[in-house]
Amino acid sequence: MGAKPTIIFATSNGIGMGHLARATAIAKALAPNAEPVIASMASAVAEIPSAFGIRCEYLPGENRGWTSRSKWDLYIRDRIVALIDETDAKVLVFDGVIPHAGFIAARNARPQVKLVWMRRGLWQKKVHRFALPLQSAAMDYVIEPGDYAFAYDHGPTSKRKEAIRTAPVSLYQAAEALNREESRKALGLDQNRPVVLVQLGTGADDANEKMTAALRGLIGWPELQVVLTKEPIDKNGKSLAPEGLDLKVIKYFPLAKVLAAFDAGVCATGYNGVHELLAAKLPTVLVSNIRGMDDQEARAKWCHDFGYALRANQADLNNITETVRELQDPNMRASLSFKCAELPAPIGGEEIANKLLKIADEPAKTVSLSQRARYLALRYIAIAYHQIAKEKSQAPINSVKVVFSDSADANELGTNIRSGVRFEQFFHGSSDKYRAVRHQIADTYYGK
């Protein structure tokens, strides 16, 4: 048997970490037979190397503002081309709603590499749907990770025929998860008191109000411990939590491994939240986030209609409170958990891994003139959209300095990614030649 093929996973930075979680789950399944590398715009990529031993690099998204939008696609192209050359990759997999032109350009520059779009279903009917035919035609393959709520998918991807659909993909795997006692010990929780996990976003005013409304529904649950994954505070540092709750903010990755610690959950209706918590048979209230392309309301309605979870009306704060309060009923929790046991195991990671191995073995394809034309069209569409939308960048850069690092430490990586300087990460163990190329790329797009 020959050397293991390298497969690169590139992910965009969505509202949650669904793109990165899927890529990680598939990379884990691939690891015995391939060499996965993850290049992600999600800051949570900092957690992957130390948690799973997977080689990773951070890619700055266009909203970081580290280079102009007109140059950003070219920067991404050069970054991915350098990574392909360093690892001799056979397949480039992009997981995100918009397959940025830079990734297509990288494959065009290295036509021996097959380009795969990991395209989740349940899209809302927003403007991005009009580029679907152009984007899909630029790919060698489109793979659709399955969704428990597929029957309620009536969005723009649902009638398209090019995608290979699989079982759902999840970081939760029953055989790898810790039991209740082990999970609570790992999180530092009392073994005998009830525990609820709350995973809701904060920041925007409506998100803050939803967080407060959900926490209010937990008041009165005797001896309850409430676990959150981020501080429940607004942008001014004011607490969003009502009085009378025992709150604990934890940082544990991957949380899917310790879901047995919890008696119930309250979370947004994102792809990985549903396919982790429900797969773990955790009684859950779903509070949808209607931003972005993900049709979380359709997913929440399916889960509620068939008895797998409770759906709160995301537009009604009182309803959120009252729906969360239903979790205090042990009979309700038992009913939800019993129903979730009927759901199929989320084995899509293994299915997709096997498909990617076959794709890696296929002969290289030529890049046609029409594919090159699609790249140019997508690039200029993206630049025009950016100019029209005037999307707000993240925190401004406070220095022209560029920080280079090959650290695999989660804290160091996270600090550098969140800092106000341009951060260029090499995956650990990369060659001197690769590092020299990366310095050249940084000089080209940031200036010396």
Coordinates of C-alpha atoms in Angstrom, one line a residue:
M1 CA 0.0 0.0 0.0
G2 CA 1.3 3.4 -0.9
A3 CA 1.9 6.5 1.3
K4 CA -1.2 8.0 2.9
P5 CA -2.7 10.8 0.8
T6 CA -2.9 14.3 2.2
I7 CA -6.4 15.8 2.2
I8 CA -6.8 19.5 3.0
F9 CA -10.0 20.8 4.7
A10 CA -10.6 24.5 4.3
T11 CA -13.5 26.1 6.3
S12 CA -15.1 29.5 6.4
N13 CA -16.0 31.2 9.6
G14 CA -19.8 30.8 10.2
I15 CA -21.9 32.1 13.0
G16 CA -21.1 29.0 15.0
M17 CA -18.4 26.4 14.5
G18 CA -20.4 23.9 12.4
H19 CA -18.0 24.1 9.4
L20 CA -15.0 23.5 11.6
A21 CA -16.7 20.8 13.6
R22 CA -17.7 18.8 10.5
A23 CA -14.2 19.1 9.0
T24 CA -12.7 17.9 12.3
A25 CA -15.1 14.9 12.5
I26 CA -14.3 13.8 9.0
A27 CA -10.5 14.4 9.5
K28 CA -10.7 12.2 12.6
A29 CA -12.3 9.4 10.6
L30 CA -9.7 9.9 7.9
A31 CA -6.6 9.8 10.2
P32 CA -5.9 6.0 10.0
N33 CA -5.8 6.1 6.2
A34 CA -4.8 9.6 5.2
E35 CA -3.0 12.8 6.4
P36 CA -5.7 15.4 7.1
V37 CA -4.8 19.1 7.4
I38 CA -7.3 21.8 8.4
A39 CA -7.0 25.4 7.3
S40 CA -9.8 27.4 8.9
M41 CA -11.1 31.0 9.3
A42 CA -12.7 30.0 12.5
S43 CA -10.8 31.1 15.6
A44 CA -11.7 27.8 17.3
V45 CA -9.2 26.1 15.0
A46 CA -6.7 26.9 17.8
E47 CA -8.2 24.0 19.8
I48 CA -7.8 21.3 17.2
P49 CA -4.1 20.5 17.2
S50 CA -3.8 19.8 20.9
A51 CA -7.2 18.1 21.2
F52 CA -6.9 15.8 18.2
G53 CA -3.3 15.9 17.0
I54 CA -4.5 17.1 13.5
R55 CA -2.3 19.6 11.7
C56 CA -4.0 22.9 11.4
E57 CA -3.5 26.5 10.2
Y58 CA -5.5 29.6 10.8
L59 CA -6.6 31.5 7.7
P60 CA -7.7 35.2 8.2
G61 CA -11.2 35.8 6.8
E62 CA -11.9 38.7 4.6
N63 CA -13.6 40.5 7.6
R64 CA -10.3 40.6 9.5
G65 CA -9.3 43.4 7.1
W66 CA -5.7 42.3 7.1
T67 CA -5.4 43.0 3.4
S68 CA -7.8 44.7 0.9
R69 CA -10.8 42.8 -0.4
S70 CA -9.5 42.9 -3.9
K71 CA -6.3 41.2 -2.8
W72 CA -7.8 38.7 -0.3
D73 CA -8.8 36.1 -2.8
L74 CA -5.2 36.1 -4.2
Y75 CA -3.8 35.8 -0.7
I76 CA -6.0 32.8 0.0
R77 CA -5.0 31.3 -3.4
D78 CA -1.3 31.7 -2.5
R79 CA -1.8 30.3 1.0
I80 CA -3.6 27.2 -0.2
V81 CA -1.2 26.6 -3.1
A82 CA 1.8 26.8 -0.7
L83 CA 0.0 24.3 1.6
I84 CA -0.7 21.9 -1.4
D85 CA 2.9 22.1 -2.5
E86 CA 4.2 21.5 1.1
T87 CA 2.0 18.5 1.8
D88 CA 1.5 17.1 -1.8
A89 CA -2.2 17.1 -1.2
K90 CA -4.5 15.2 -3.5
V91 CA -7.9 16.7 -2.4
L92 CA -9.0 20.1 -1.3
V93 CA -12.3 20.1 0.6
F94 CA -14.1 23.4 1.3
D95 CA -16.8 23.5 3.9
G96 CA -18.8 26.7 3.9
V97 CA -21.8 28.5 2.3
I98 CA -19.7 30.5 -0.1
P99 CA -16.8 28.7 -1.8
H100 CA -14.5 31.7 -2.0
A101 CA -12.8 32.3 -5.4
G102 CA -9.4 32.0 -3.8
F103 CA -9.9 28.3 -3.1
I104 CA -11.1 27.7 -6.7
A105 CA -8.0 29.6 -7.9
A106 CA -5.7 27.4 -5.9
R107 CA -7.1 24.3 -7.5
N108 CA -6.9 25.9 -10.9
A109 CA -3.2 26.6 -10.2
R110 CA -2.7 23.0 -9.1
P111 CA -5.0 21.0 -11.4
Q112 CA -3.8 17.6 -10.0
V113 CA -5.9 18.4 -6.9
K114 CA -9.6 17.5 -6.8
L115 CA -11.9 20.2 -5.4
V116 CA -14.8 19.1 -3.2
W117 CA -17.5 21.4 -1.8
M118 CA -18.9 20.2 1.5
R119 CA -22.3 22.0 1.2
R120 CA -24.7 21.7 4.1
G121 CA -28.4 21.7 3.2
L122 CA -31.2 23.7 4.8
W123 CA -30.4 27.1 3.2
Q124 CA -32.6 30.1 3.7
K125 CA -33.7 31.8 0.5
K126 CA -31.3 34.6 0.5
V127 CA -29.3 36.3 -2.2
H128 CA -26.4 33.8 -2.1
R129 CA -28.7 31.2 -3.7
F130 CA -28.3 32.9 -7.1
A131 CA -24.7 31.9 -7.3
L132 CA -25.4 28.2 -6.6
P133 CA -25.2 27.0 -10.2
L134 CA -22.0 28.9 -10.9
Q135 CA -20.4 27.7 -7.6
S136 CA -21.5 24.0 -8.1
A137 CA -20.2 23.9 -11.6
A138 CA -16.7 25.0 -10.4
M139 CA -16.4 21.9 -8.3
D140 CA -15.2 18.4 -9.0
Y141 CA -17.6 17.0 -6.4
V142 CA -20.3 18.4 -4.1
I143 CA -21.0 16.4 -0.9
E144 CA -24.0 17.2 1.4
P145 CA -23.6 16.1 5.0
G146 CA -27.0 14.6 6.0
D147 CA -29.3 16.5 8.4
Y148 CA -31.8 14.9 10.8
A149 CA -34.3 17.6 9.5
F150 CA -33.7 16.9 5.8
A151 CA -37.5 16.3 5.3
Y152 CA -38.1 20.0 6.1
D153 CA -35.5 21.3 3.7
H154 CA -37.3 23.3 1.1
G155 CA -34.4 25.7 0.4
P156 CA -32.4 26.4 -2.8
T157 CA -30.1 23.3 -2.4
S158 CA -32.9 20.8 -1.8
K159 CA -33.9 20.3 -5.5
R160 CA -30.3 20.3 -6.9
K161 CA -29.0 16.9 -8.1
E162 CA -25.2 17.3 -8.1
A163 CA -24.6 16.6 -4.4
I164 CA -23.7 13.2 -2.8
R165 CA -25.8 13.0 0.4
T166 CA -24.5 11.1 3.4
A167 CA -25.6 10.4 7.0
P168 CA -25.2 13.4 9.4
V169 CA -21.7 14.3 10.6
S170 CA -21.0 14.9 14.3
L171 CA -18.2 15.1 16.7
Y172 CA -20.3 13.1 19.1
Q173 CA -19.6 9.5 18.9
A174 CA -21.1 7.2 21.6
A175 CA -18.1 4.9 21.7
E176 CA -15.7 7.9 22.4
A177 CA -17.9 9.8 24.9
L178 CA -17.2 9.7 28.6
N179 CA -19.9 8.4 31.0
R180 CA -21.8 10.7 33.4
E181 CA -19.4 10.4 36.3
E182 CA -16.3 10.8 34.2
S183 CA -17.8 13.8 32.3
R184 CA -18.7 15.6 35.5
K185 CA -15.3 15.0 37.0
A186 CA -13.7 16.4 33.8
L187 CA -15.8 19.5 34.1
G188 CA -15.5 19.9 37.9
L189 CA -19.2 19.5 38.5
D190 CA -21.0 18.1 41.5
Q191 CA -21.8 14.5 40.9
N192 CA -25.2 14.6 42.6
R193 CA -26.8 17.9 41.5
P194 CA -28.7 18.4 38.2
V195 CA -26.8 20.3 35.5
V196 CA -28.1 22.2 32.4
L197 CA -25.9 23.2 29.5
V198 CA -26.7 26.6 27.9
Q199 CA -25.1 27.3 24.5
L200 CA -26.5 30.5 23.1
G201 CA -24.8 33.4 21.5
T202 CA -24.3 36.9 22.9
G203 CA -23.3 40.2 21.5
A204 CA -26.3 41.6 19.5
D205 CA -29.2 43.0 21.6
D206 CA -31.7 40.3 20.5
A207 CA -29.2 37.5 21.3
N208 CA -28.5 39.0 24.7
E209 CA -32.3 39.1 25.4
K210 CA -32.7 35.5 24.4
M211 CA -29.9 34.5 26.7
T212 CA -31.6 36.2 29.7
A213 CA -35.0 34.8 28.8
A214 CA -33.6 31.3 28.6
L215 CA -31.7 31.6 31.9
R216 CA -34.9 32.9 33.6
G217 CA -36.6 29.7 32.7
L218 CA -34.1 27.8 34.8
I219 CA -34.9 29.7 38.0
G220 CA -36.6 27.5 40.7
W221 CA -34.9 24.2 39.6
P222 CA -33.7 22.9 43.0
E223 CA -29.9 22.5 43.4
L224 CA -29.3 23.3 39.7
Q225 CA -25.9 23.9 38.2
V226 CA -25.9 26.0 35.0
V227 CA -23.0 25.5 32.6
L228 CA -22.2 28.1 29.9
T229 CA -19.4 28.1 27.4
K230 CA -19.0 31.9 27.4
E231 CA -19.5 34.6 30.0
P232 CA -23.2 35.8 29.9
I233 CA -22.3 39.5 29.6
D234 CA -23.1 42.2 27.1
K235 CA -20.6 44.4 25.3
N236 CA -20.4 46.7 28.3
G237 CA -19.7 43.9 30.7
K238 CA -23.1 43.9 32.2
S239 CA -24.4 40.5 33.3
L240 CA -27.2 38.9 31.3
A241 CA -28.0 36.4 34.0
P242 CA -30.8 36.8 36.5
E243 CA -30.2 36.4 40.2
G244 CA -30.6 33.1 41.8
L245 CA -28.7 30.8 39.5
D246 CA -25.4 28.9 40.2
L247 CA -23.5 29.6 37.0
K248 CA -20.2 28.0 35.9
V249 CA -18.4 29.0 32.7
I250 CA -16.3 26.2 31.3
K251 CA -13.8 25.7 28.5
Y252 CA -13.6 22.1 27.4
F253 CA -13.0 20.9 23.9
P254 CA -14.6 18.9 22.4
L255 CA -17.7 19.4 24.5
A256 CA -19.3 16.5 22.6
K257 CA -17.1 14.1 24.6
V258 CA -18.7 15.1 28.0
L259 CA -22.4 15.6 27.1
A260 CA -23.3 12.8 29.5
A261 CA -22.6 15.3 32.3
F262 CA -25.8 17.2 31.6
D263 CA -29.4 16.6 32.5
A264 CA -30.7 19.0 29.8
G265 CA -29.5 21.5 27.3
V266 CA -30.6 24.9 25.8
C267 CA -28.9 25.7 22.5
A268 CA -29.2 27.4 19.1
T269 CA -30.5 25.1 16.3
G270 CA -27.2 25.0 14.4
Y271 CA -26.1 21.9 12.6
N272 CA -23.5 20.7 15.1
G273 CA -25.6 21.6 18.1
V274 CA -28.5 19.4 17.0
H275 CA -26.3 16.6 15.7
E276 CA -24.4 16.5 19.0
L277 CA -27.0 17.1 21.7
L278 CA -29.8 15.0 20.2
A279 CA -27.4 12.2 19.2
A280 CA -26.3 12.1 22.8
K281 CA -30.0 11.8 23.8
L282 CA -29.9 15.1 25.8
P283 CA -33.3 16.7 26.5
T284 CA -33.0 20.0 24.7
V285 CA -34.8 23.3 24.1
L286 CA -33.8 24.8 20.7
V287 CA -33.7 28.6 20.4
S288 CA -33.0 29.4 16.7
N289 CA -30.6 32.0 15.4
I290 CA -32.1 33.4 12.2
R291 CA -29.0 35.2 11.0
G292 CA -26.9 33.6 8.2
M293 CA -27.9 31.1 5.6
D294 CA -28.7 28.2 7.9
D295 CA -32.5 27.7 8.1
Q296 CA -32.4 26.9 11.9
E297 CA -36.2 27.5 12.2
A298 CA -36.9 24.6 9.7
R299 CA -34.5 22.3 11.7
A300 CA -36.1 23.4 15.0
K301 CA -39.6 22.8 13.7
W302 CA -38.8 19.3 12.5
C303 CA -37.2 18.4 15.9
H304 CA -40.2 19.7 17.7
D305 CA -42.9 18.2 15.4
F306 CA -41.5 14.7 15.8
G307 CA -40.8 15.0 19.5
Y308 CA -37.0 15.0 19.5
A309 CA -36.7 18.5 21.2
L310 CA -38.7 21.5 22.3
R311 CA -38.7 24.5 20.0
A312 CA -38.9 27.9 21.6
N313 CA -40.3 30.8 19.6
Q314 CA -37.1 32.8 19.0
A315 CA -39.2 36.0 18.5
D316 CA -41.0 35.7 21.8
L317 CA -39.0 36.1 24.9
N318 CA -41.8 35.0 27.2
N319 CA -42.2 31.8 25.2
I320 CA -38.4 31.1 25.4
T321 CA -38.6 31.4 29.2
E322 CA -41.7 29.2 29.4
T323 CA -40.4 26.5 27.0
V324 CA -37.1 26.3 28.9
R325 CA -39.0 26.0 32.2
E326 CA -40.6 22.8 30.8
L327 CA -37.2 21.1 31.2
Q328 CA -37.7 21.2 34.9
D329 CA -40.3 18.4 34.5
P330 CA -38.5 15.0 34.8
N331 CA -41.2 13.3 32.8
M332 CA -40.6 15.8 29.9
R333 CA -36.9 15.2 30.0
A334 CA -37.4 11.4 30.0
S335 CA -39.8 11.6 27.1
L336 CA -37.3 13.7 25.0
S337 CA -34.4 11.4 25.8
F338 CA -36.4 8.3 25.0
K339 CA -37.4 9.7 21.6
C340 CA -33.9 10.8 20.7
A341 CA -32.8 7.2 21.1
E342 CA -34.7 6.5 17.8
L343 CA -32.4 8.8 15.8
P344 CA -29.8 7.1 13.6
A345 CA -26.1 7.4 14.7
P346 CA -24.4 10.3 13.0
I347 CA -21.9 8.2 11.0
G348 CA -21.5 10.7 8.1
G349 CA -17.9 11.4 9.0
E350 CA -16.9 7.8 8.2
E351 CA -18.9 7.8 5.0
I352 CA -17.4 11.0 3.7
A353 CA -13.9 9.9 4.7
N354 CA -14.3 6.7 2.6
K355 CA -15.6 8.8 -0.3
L356 CA -12.6 11.2 -0.1
L357 CA -10.1 8.3 -0.1
K358 CA -11.6 7.1 -3.4
I359 CA -11.5 10.6 -4.8
A360 CA -7.8 10.9 -3.8
D361 CA -7.1 7.8 -5.9
E362 CA -8.8 9.1 -9.0
P363 CA -6.7 10.4 -11.9
A364 CA -6.2 14.2 -12.0
K365 CA -8.7 16.2 -14.0
T366 CA -7.9 19.0 -16.4
V367 CA -9.2 22.5 -15.5
S368 CA -11.3 23.7 -18.4
L369 CA -11.6 27.3 -19.7
S370 CA -15.2 27.4 -18.4
Q371 CA -14.0 26.6 -14.8
R372 CA -11.4 29.3 -15.0
A373 CA -14.1 31.7 -16.2
R374 CA -16.3 30.7 -13.3
Y375 CA -13.5 31.5 -10.9
L376 CA -13.2 35.0 -12.3
A377 CA -16.9 35.5 -12.2
L378 CA -17.2 34.4 -8.6
R379 CA -14.2 36.6 -7.6
Y380 CA -15.7 39.8 -9.1
I381 CA -19.2 39.0 -7.7
A382 CA -17.7 38.6 -4.2
I383 CA -15.8 42.0 -4.6
A384 CA -18.9 43.7 -5.8
Y385 CA -21.1 42.2 -3.0
H386 CA -18.5 43.3 -0.4
Q387 CA -18.6 46.9 -1.7
I388 CA -22.4 46.9 -1.7
A389 CA -22.9 45.3 1.7
K390 CA -20.1 47.2 3.4
E391 CA -19.6 44.4 5.9
K392 CA -18.1 45.5 9.1
S393 CA -14.6 44.3 9.8
Q394 CA -13.4 42.9 13.1
A395 CA -11.2 44.8 15.5
P396 CA -8.7 47.0 13.6
I397 CA -5.1 46.0 13.4
N398 CA -3.0 47.9 15.9
S399 CA 0.4 47.2 14.4
V400 CA 2.0 46.6 11.0
K401 CA 3.9 43.8 12.7
V402 CA 3.4 40.2 11.5
V403 CA 3.6 37.4 14.1
F404 CA 4.7 34.0 12.8
S405 CA 4.3 30.8 14.9
D406 CA 4.2 27.0 14.6
S407 CA 2.8 26.5 18.1
A408 CA 0.2 23.8 18.6
D409 CA -0.8 25.2 22.0
A410 CA -4.4 26.2 22.2
N411 CA -3.9 29.1 24.5
E412 CA -1.0 30.6 22.5
L413 CA -2.8 30.1 19.2
G414 CA -6.1 31.6 20.5
T415 CA -4.3 34.6 21.9
N416 CA -2.5 35.3 18.6
I417 CA -5.7 34.9 16.6
R418 CA -7.6 37.3 18.8
S419 CA -4.7 39.8 18.9
G420 CA -4.6 43.1 17.0
V421 CA -1.7 42.0 14.8
R422 CA -1.5 39.9 11.6
F423 CA -0.9 36.3 12.6
E424 CA 0.6 33.8 10.2
Q425 CA 0.6 30.2 11.5
F426 CA 2.7 27.4 10.1
F427 CA 1.4 23.9 10.9
H428 CA 3.8 22.2 13.4
G429 CA 6.6 20.2 11.6
S430 CA 6.5 22.2 8.4
S431 CA 9.6 22.6 6.3
D432 CA 12.0 25.6 6.2
K433 CA 11.2 25.9 2.5
Y434 CA 7.5 26.3 3.3
R435 CA 8.2 28.8 6.0
A436 CA 10.3 30.9 3.5
V437 CA 7.4 30.8 1.0
R438 CA 5.0 31.9 3.7
H439 CA 7.2 34.9 4.6
Q440 CA 7.2 35.9 0.9
I441 CA 3.4 35.7 0.8
A442 CA 3.1 37.9 3.9
D443 CA 5.5 40.4 2.4
T444 CA 3.5 40.4 -0.8
Y445 CA 0.1 41.1 0.8
Y446 CA 1.0 43.0 4.0
G447 CA 4.1 44.9 2.8
K448 CA 7.5 44.6 4.5

